[in-house]
PDB file of C-alpha atoms in Angstrom:
ATOM      1  CA  MET A 161      -0.050  -0.050   0.099  1.00 57.00           C
ATOM      2  CA  ARG A 162       3.083   2.125   0.566  1.00 62.00           C
ATOM      3  CA  ASN A 163       4.171   1.780  -3.174  1.00 63.00           C
ATOM      4  CA  VAL A 164       0.657   3.125  -4.084  1.00 57.00           C
ATOM      5  CA  VAL A 165       0.871   6.036  -1.921  1.00 58.00           C
ATOM      6  CA  GLU A 166       4.595   6.842  -3.042  1.00 66.00           C
ATOM      7  CA  HIS A 167       4.332   6.231  -6.719  1.00 61.00           C
ATOM      8  CA  ALA A 168       0.803   5.717  -8.197  1.00 59.00           C
ATOM      9  CA  HIS A 169      -0.095   9.343  -8.007  1.00 62.00           C
ATOM     10  CA  VAL A 170      -3.692   8.457  -6.646  1.00 71.00           C
ATOM     11  CA  ASP A 171      -5.913   9.090  -3.893  1.00 76.00           C
ATOM     12  CA  GLU A 172      -7.619   5.653  -3.682  1.00 79.00           C
ATOM     13  CA  PHE A 173      -6.565   2.155  -3.947  1.00 83.00           C
ATOM     14  CA  GLY A 174      -8.498  -1.159  -3.459  1.00 86.00           C
ATOM     15  CA  VAL A 175      -7.175  -3.873  -1.081  1.00 91.00           C
ATOM     16  CA  CYS A 176      -8.730  -7.336  -0.282  1.00 96.00           C
ATOM     17  CA  ALA A 177      -7.225 -10.336   1.804  1.00 96.00           C
ATOM     18  CA  GLN A 178      -8.194 -13.495   3.061  1.00 97.00           C
ATOM     19  CA  TYR A 179      -6.651 -16.215   5.385  1.00 95.00           C
ATOM     20  CA  TRP A 180      -7.465 -19.724   5.275  1.00 95.00           C
ATOM     21  CA  PRO A 181      -5.728 -21.496   8.464  1.00 93.00           C
ATOM     22  CA  THR A 182      -6.942 -24.960   7.505  1.00 94.00           C
ATOM     23  CA  LYS A 183      -5.220 -24.735   4.112  1.00 93.00           C
ATOM     24  CA  GLY A 184      -2.066 -22.772   5.191  1.00 91.00           C
ATOM     25  CA  ARG A 185      -2.867 -20.088   2.658  1.00 93.00           C
ATOM     26  CA  ALA A 186      -3.206 -16.433   2.653  1.00 94.00           C
ATOM     27  CA  GLU A 187      -4.081 -14.103  -0.153  1.00 96.00           C
ATOM     28  CA  VAL A 188      -3.860 -10.106  -0.648  1.00 95.00           C
ATOM     29  CA  ALA A 189      -4.652  -8.171  -3.719  1.00 95.00           C
ATOM     30  CA  ILE A 190      -3.828  -4.533  -3.940  1.00 90.00           C
ATOM     31  CA  VAL A 191      -5.081  -2.266  -7.149  1.00 89.00           C
ATOM     32  CA  ASP A 192      -4.846   0.957  -8.301  1.00 88.00           C
ATOM     33  CA  ARG A 193      -5.817   3.126 -11.276  1.00 87.00           C
ATOM     34  CA  GLY A 194      -2.505   5.482 -11.235  1.00 85.00           C
ATOM     35  CA  ILE A 195       0.142   5.952 -13.777  1.00 83.00           C
ATOM     36  CA  GLY A 196       1.415   2.302 -13.803  1.00 86.00           C
ATOM     37  CA  LEU A 197       4.903   1.014 -13.445  1.00 86.00           C
ATOM     38  CA  ARG A 198       6.251   1.957 -16.631  1.00 89.00           C
ATOM     39  CA  GLU A 199       5.503   5.780 -16.243  1.00 86.00           C
ATOM     40  CA  ARG A 200       6.871   5.653 -12.644  1.00 84.00           C
ATOM     41  CA  ILE A 201       9.879   3.589 -13.194  1.00 82.00           C
ATOM     42  CA  LYS A 202      10.981   5.400 -16.421  1.00 81.00           C
ATOM     43  CA  ALA A 203      12.377   8.181 -14.424  1.00 77.00           C
ATOM     44  CA  ASN A 204      15.137   5.970 -13.533  1.00 77.00           C
ATOM     45  CA  PRO A 205      17.784   6.505 -16.415  1.00 77.00           C
ATOM     46  CA  HIS A 206      19.762   3.539 -16.265  1.00 73.00           C
ATOM     47  CA  ILE A 207      17.081   1.102 -17.265  1.00 79.00           C
ATOM     48  CA  ASP A 208      15.134   0.776 -20.458  1.00 80.00           C
ATOM     49  CA  ALA A 209      11.165   0.706 -19.326  1.00 83.00           C
ATOM     50  CA  SER A 210       9.823   1.404 -22.655  1.00 89.00           C
ATOM     51  CA  THR A 211       7.479  -1.266 -22.511  1.00 92.00           C
ATOM     52  CA  ASP A 212       4.990  -2.578 -19.685  1.00 93.00           C
ATOM     53  CA  LYS A 213       6.729  -5.870 -19.760  1.00 93.00           C
ATOM     54  CA  SER A 214      10.053  -4.437 -19.107  1.00 88.00           C
ATOM     55  CA  ALA A 215       9.114  -2.254 -16.636  1.00 89.00           C
ATOM     56  CA  ILE A 216       7.692  -5.084 -14.672  1.00 90.00           C
ATOM     57  CA  ASN A 217      10.630  -7.227 -15.027  1.00 87.00           C
ATOM     58  CA  TYR A 218      12.928  -4.136 -13.678  1.00 84.00           C
ATOM     59  CA  ALA A 219      10.347  -3.384 -10.900  1.00 85.00           C
ATOM     60  CA  LEU A 220      10.715  -7.110  -9.348  1.00 85.00           C
ATOM     61  CA  MET A 221      14.670  -6.685  -9.293  1.00 82.00           C
ATOM     62  CA  PRO A 222      15.823  -5.879  -6.064  1.00 79.00           C
ATOM     63  CA  ALA A 223      16.826  -1.817  -5.332  1.00 70.00           C
ATOM     64  CA  VAL A 224      15.600  -0.585  -8.856  1.00 71.00           C
ATOM     65  CA  SER A 225      13.208   2.130  -8.373  1.00 60.00           C
ATOM     66  CA  GLY A 226      11.657   4.968 -10.296  1.00 55.00           C
ATOM     67  CA  LYS A 227      12.784   7.205  -7.302  1.00 50.00           C
ATOM     68  CA  ALA A 228      16.263   5.877  -5.885  1.00 49.00           C
ATOM     69  CA  PHE A 229      18.840   5.566  -8.570  1.00 51.00           C
ATOM     70  CA  LYS A 230      22.559   6.441  -9.061  1.00 54.00           C
ATOM     71  CA  GLY A 231      22.280  10.262  -9.584  1.00 52.00           C
ATOM     72  CA  ALA A 232      18.819  10.719  -8.134  1.00 50.00           C
ATOM     73  CA  ARG A 233      18.132  13.633  -5.814  1.00 55.00           C
ATOM     74  CA  ARG A 234      18.398  12.412  -2.328  1.00 53.00           C
ATOM     75  CA  LEU A 235      14.991  11.996  -0.604  1.00 50.00           C
ATOM     76  CA  GLU A 236      14.290  12.446   2.985  1.00 48.00           C
ATOM     77  CA  LYS A 237      14.691   9.036   5.013  1.00 51.00           C
ATOM     78  CA  ARG A 238      11.433   7.849   6.378  1.00 46.00           C
ATOM     79  CA  GLY A 239      12.494   4.237   7.704  1.00 48.00           C
ATOM     80  CA  PRO A 240      15.003   1.476   6.242  1.00 45.00           C
ATOM     81  CA  TRP A 241      12.850   0.714   3.098  1.00 41.00           C
ATOM     82  CA  THR A 242      12.017   4.172   2.081  1.00 46.00           C
ATOM     83  CA  ASN A 243      12.144   4.076  -1.847  1.00 46.00           C
ATOM     84  CA  SER A 244      14.677   1.213  -1.973  1.00 54.00           C
ATOM     85  CA  GLY A 245      12.964  -0.804  -4.312  1.00 65.00           C
ATOM     86  CA  PHE A 246      12.638  -4.047  -2.595  1.00 76.00           C
ATOM     87  CA  TRP A 247       9.161  -4.355  -1.708  1.00 81.00           C
ATOM     88  CA  LEU A 248       8.273  -5.967  -4.852  1.00 85.00           C
ATOM     89  CA  TYR A 249      11.180  -8.061  -5.016  1.00 85.00           C
ATOM     90  CA  LEU A 250      10.923  -9.495  -1.386  1.00 86.00           C
ATOM     91  CA  THR A 251       7.075  -9.995  -1.839  1.00 88.00           C
ATOM     92  CA  SER A 252       7.497 -11.938  -5.277  1.00 90.00           C
ATOM     93  CA  ARG A 253      10.109 -14.251  -3.559  1.00 88.00           C
ATOM     94  CA  ILE A 254       8.087 -14.856  -0.349  1.00 88.00           C
ATOM     95  CA  CYS A 255       5.254 -16.089  -2.629  1.00 90.00           C
ATOM     96  CA  ARG A 256       7.240 -18.052  -4.909  1.00 87.00           C
ATOM     97  CA  ASN A 257       8.024 -20.161  -1.942  1.00 84.00           C
ATOM     98  CA  GLY A 258       5.035 -22.509  -2.626  1.00 84.00           C
ATOM     99  CA  GLY A 259       2.627 -20.073  -3.589  1.00 90.00           C
ATOM    100  CA  ASN A 260       2.626 -17.390  -6.624  1.00 94.00           C
ATOM    101  CA  PHE A 261       2.741 -13.908  -7.340  1.00 95.00           C
ATOM    102  CA  PHE A 262       0.760 -11.865 -10.199  1.00 97.00           C
ATOM    103  CA  ILE A 263       1.270  -8.457 -11.372  1.00 95.00           C
ATOM    104  CA  SER A 264      -0.221  -6.503 -14.156  1.00 96.00           C
ATOM    105  CA  SER A 265       0.165  -2.897 -15.327  1.00 94.00           C
ATOM    106  CA  GLY A 266      -0.738  -1.783 -18.976  1.00 94.00           C
ATOM    107  CA  ASP A 267      -0.782  -4.009 -21.321  1.00 96.00           C
ATOM    108  CA  ALA A 268       1.362  -6.769 -19.502  1.00 96.00           C
ATOM    109  CA  GLY A 269       1.005  -9.276 -16.672  1.00 96.00           C
ATOM    110  CA  MET A 270       3.609 -11.497 -15.089  1.00 95.00           C
ATOM    111  CA  LEU A 271       2.738 -14.497 -12.947  1.00 96.00           C
ATOM    112  CA  LEU A 272       5.359 -16.098 -10.972  1.00 94.00           C
ATOM    113  CA  THR A 273       5.239 -19.586  -9.215  1.00 91.00           C
ATOM    114  CA  SER A 274       7.629 -21.477  -7.168  1.00 83.00           C
ATOM    115  CA  GLY A 275      10.746 -23.291  -8.714  1.00 68.00           C
ATOM    116  CA  LYS A 276      12.896 -22.207 -11.531  1.00 66.00           C
ATOM    117  CA  ASP A 277      11.815 -21.512 -15.255  1.00 70.00           C
ATOM    118  CA  SER A 278       8.191 -20.583 -13.517  1.00 86.00           C
ATOM    119  CA  LYS A 279       7.389 -17.221 -14.913  1.00 89.00           C
ATOM    120  CA  ARG A 280       4.845 -16.658 -17.534  1.00 92.00           C
ATOM    121  CA  TYR A 281       3.467 -13.490 -19.281  1.00 94.00           C
ATOM    122  CA  ILE A 282      -0.062 -12.478 -19.755  1.00 95.00           C
ATOM    123  CA  ASN A 283      -1.682  -9.899 -22.236  1.00 96.00           C
ATOM    124  CA  THR A 284      -3.806  -7.628 -20.167  1.00 95.00           C
ATOM    125  CA  SER A 285      -5.338  -4.129 -20.692  1.00 94.00           C
ATOM    126  CA  PHE A 286      -5.110  -2.416 -17.145  1.00 90.00           C
ATOM    127  CA  THR A 287      -4.667   1.282 -16.216  1.00 90.00           C
ATOM    128  CA  GLY A 288      -2.654   1.433 -13.146  1.00 90.00           C
ATOM    129  CA  THR A 289      -1.080  -1.258 -11.288  1.00 91.00           C
ATOM    130  CA  ALA A 290      -2.593  -4.700  -9.868  1.00 93.00           C
ATOM    131  CA  VAL A 291      -0.491  -7.071  -7.423  1.00 93.00           C
ATOM    132  CA  ARG A 292      -2.057 -10.343  -6.103  1.00 96.00           C
ATOM    133  CA  LEU A 293       0.078 -12.301  -3.512  1.00 94.00           C
ATOM    134  CA  ASN A 294      -0.934 -15.956  -2.759  1.00 95.00           C
ATOM    135  CA  ILE A 295       1.361 -17.177   0.059  1.00 91.00           C
ATOM    136  CA  ARG A 296       1.377 -20.516   1.221  1.00 90.00           C
ATOM    137  CA  THR A 297       2.093 -19.662   4.893  1.00 87.00           C
ATOM    138  CA  GLU A 298       3.072 -23.357   6.317  1.00 83.00           C
ATOM    139  CA  ASN A 299       6.189 -22.876   4.136  1.00 75.00           C
ATOM    140  CA  ILE A 300       7.083 -19.659   6.140  1.00 73.00           C
ATOM    141  CA  ASP A 301       8.975 -21.050   9.164  1.00 71.00           C
ATOM    142  CA  SER A 302       9.896 -17.562  10.359  1.00 73.00           C
ATOM    143  CA  LEU A 303       9.143 -14.575   8.359  1.00 76.00           C
ATOM    144  CA  ARG A 304      11.816 -12.580   9.992  1.00 78.00           C
ATOM    145  CA  GLY A 305      14.408 -15.470   9.033  1.00 83.00           C
ATOM    146  CA  VAL A 306      12.900 -15.422   5.340  1.00 81.00           C
ATOM    147  CA  LEU A 307      12.944 -12.052   5.125  1.00 81.00           C
ATOM    148  CA  ALA A 308      16.273 -11.676   6.353  1.00 83.00           C
ATOM    149  CA  LYS A 309      17.539 -14.464   3.569  1.00 85.00           C
ATOM    150  CA  TYR A 310      15.782 -12.719   0.740  1.00 84.00           C
ATOM    151  CA  ARG A 311      17.037  -9.327   1.803  1.00 82.00           C
ATOM    152  CA  ALA A 312      20.505 -10.573   1.809  1.00 85.00           C
ATOM    153  CA  ASP A 313      20.151 -12.016  -1.692  1.00 83.00           C
ATOM    154  CA  GLY A 314      18.839  -8.821  -2.795  1.00 81.00           C
ATOM    155  CA  PHE A 315      21.665  -6.709  -1.337  1.00 80.00           C
ATOM    156  CA  GLU A 316      24.095  -9.210  -2.863  1.00 80.00           C
ATOM    157  CA  ILE A 317      22.351  -8.829  -6.321  1.00 75.00           C
ATOM    158  CA  GLN A 318      22.391  -5.002  -5.831  1.00 73.00           C
ATOM    159  CA  GLN A 319      26.188  -5.071  -5.057  1.00 73.00           C
ATOM    160  CA  LYS A 320      26.741  -7.326  -8.060  1.00 68.00           C
ATOM    161  CA  TYR A 321      24.975  -4.960 -10.582  1.00 64.00           C
ATOM    162  CA  ARG A 322      25.755  -1.479  -8.887  1.00 58.00           C
ATOM    163  CA  GLU A 323      29.087  -1.362 -10.731  1.00 48.00           C
ATOM    164  CA  ILE A 324      27.397  -1.686 -14.102  1.00 44.00           C
ATOM    165  CA  VAL A 325      24.504   0.547 -13.058  1.00 47.00           C
ATOM    166  CA  GLN A 326      22.696  -0.374 -16.262  1.00 54.00           C
ATOM    167  CA  ILE A 327      21.269  -3.781 -16.253  1.00 58.00           C
ATOM    168  CA  ASP A 328      19.803  -4.884 -19.499  1.00 56.00           C
ATOM    169  CA  PRO A 329      16.035  -6.203 -19.984  1.00 56.00           C
ATOM    170  CA  SER A 330      17.118  -9.950 -20.677  1.00 58.00           C
ATOM    171  CA  SER A 331      19.102 -10.129 -17.448  1.00 58.00           C
ATOM    172  CA  ALA A 332      16.477  -8.921 -15.243  1.00 61.00           C
ATOM    173  CA  SER A 333      13.931 -11.586 -17.018  1.00 59.00           C
ATOM    174  CA  LEU A 334      16.249 -14.153 -16.739  1.00 56.00           C
ATOM    175  CA  MET A 335      16.977 -13.549 -12.887  1.00 58.00           C
ATOM    176  CA  LEU A 336      13.211 -13.700 -12.610  1.00 62.00           C
ATOM    177  CA  SER A 337      12.960 -16.877 -14.422  1.00 57.00           C
ATOM    178  CA  GLN A 338      15.519 -18.536 -12.309  1.00 57.00           C
ATOM    179  CA  ASP A 339      14.030 -17.330  -9.118  1.00 61.00           C
ATOM    180  CA  PHE A 340      17.216 -15.066  -8.425  1.00 63.00           C
ATOM    181  CA  ASP A 341      19.724 -17.980  -8.544  1.00 62.00           C
ATOM    182  CA  LEU A 342      22.838 -16.096  -7.468  1.00 59.00           C
ATOM    183  CA  SER A 343      25.336 -18.419  -9.595  1.00 59.00           C
ATOM    184  CA  LEU A 344      23.854 -16.740 -12.446  1.00 57.00           C
ATOM    185  CA  TRP A 345      25.273 -13.304 -11.798  1.00 54.00           C
ATOM    186  CA  ASP A 346      28.906 -14.240 -12.609  1.00 61.00           C
ATOM    187  CA  LYS A 347      27.645 -15.659 -16.108  1.00 61.00           C
ATOM    188  CA  LEU A 348      25.773 -12.222 -16.709  1.00 57.00           C
ATOM    189  CA  LEU A 349      28.411 -10.157 -15.616  1.00 56.00           C
ATOM    190  CA  LYS A 350      30.705 -11.876 -17.710  1.00 61.00           C
ATOM    191  CA  ASN A 351      28.631 -11.535 -20.791  1.00 57.00           C
ATOM    192  CA  LEU A 352      28.073  -7.531 -20.086  1.00 51.00           C
ATOM    193  CA  LYS A 353      31.748  -6.986 -19.916  1.00 54.00           C
ATOM    194  CA  MET A 354      32.375  -8.789 -23.225  1.00 51.00           C
ATOM    195  CA  ARG A 355      29.951  -6.508 -24.902  1.00 50.00           C
TER     196      ARG A 355
END
């Protein structure tokens, strides 16, 4: 919900949620009719957000934001996650742990499920951004521990591409397809340096 307030340029949004304790499942949906991911993230000059599909790929990468990027005007700190570009990354990782994650903005949608090679694009037509989180609660031993692991992975990924500043769309897409397998980064960086 904080992302909607900070990024969507709207005053209203929709939220619905349900928890099924006997099924070990929770589902949350957040919808806004704002400017959409592509419009928001294209403020970052280091990424190619010329399509809704590429904007979604970038938005799910750790530390990629339309507000916080190398060379951006510093914003007043309002906590550890302020405009850090980690919310979508973290929630998509949690959902892929036995559940699934769906996001739609403009003409593109993406469904992420558990395991490798579990990303599917869906053609949509949606003004704004919609996110659905399907979480298998029994797969989350300790939310604090899971968040710490995914945050550490995200910071490691961020450090690896910080030096190149501009990550290409196919690298972002590949990382999502492989559920952020950190062993891919050495291959990606090697290919980028050869260009």
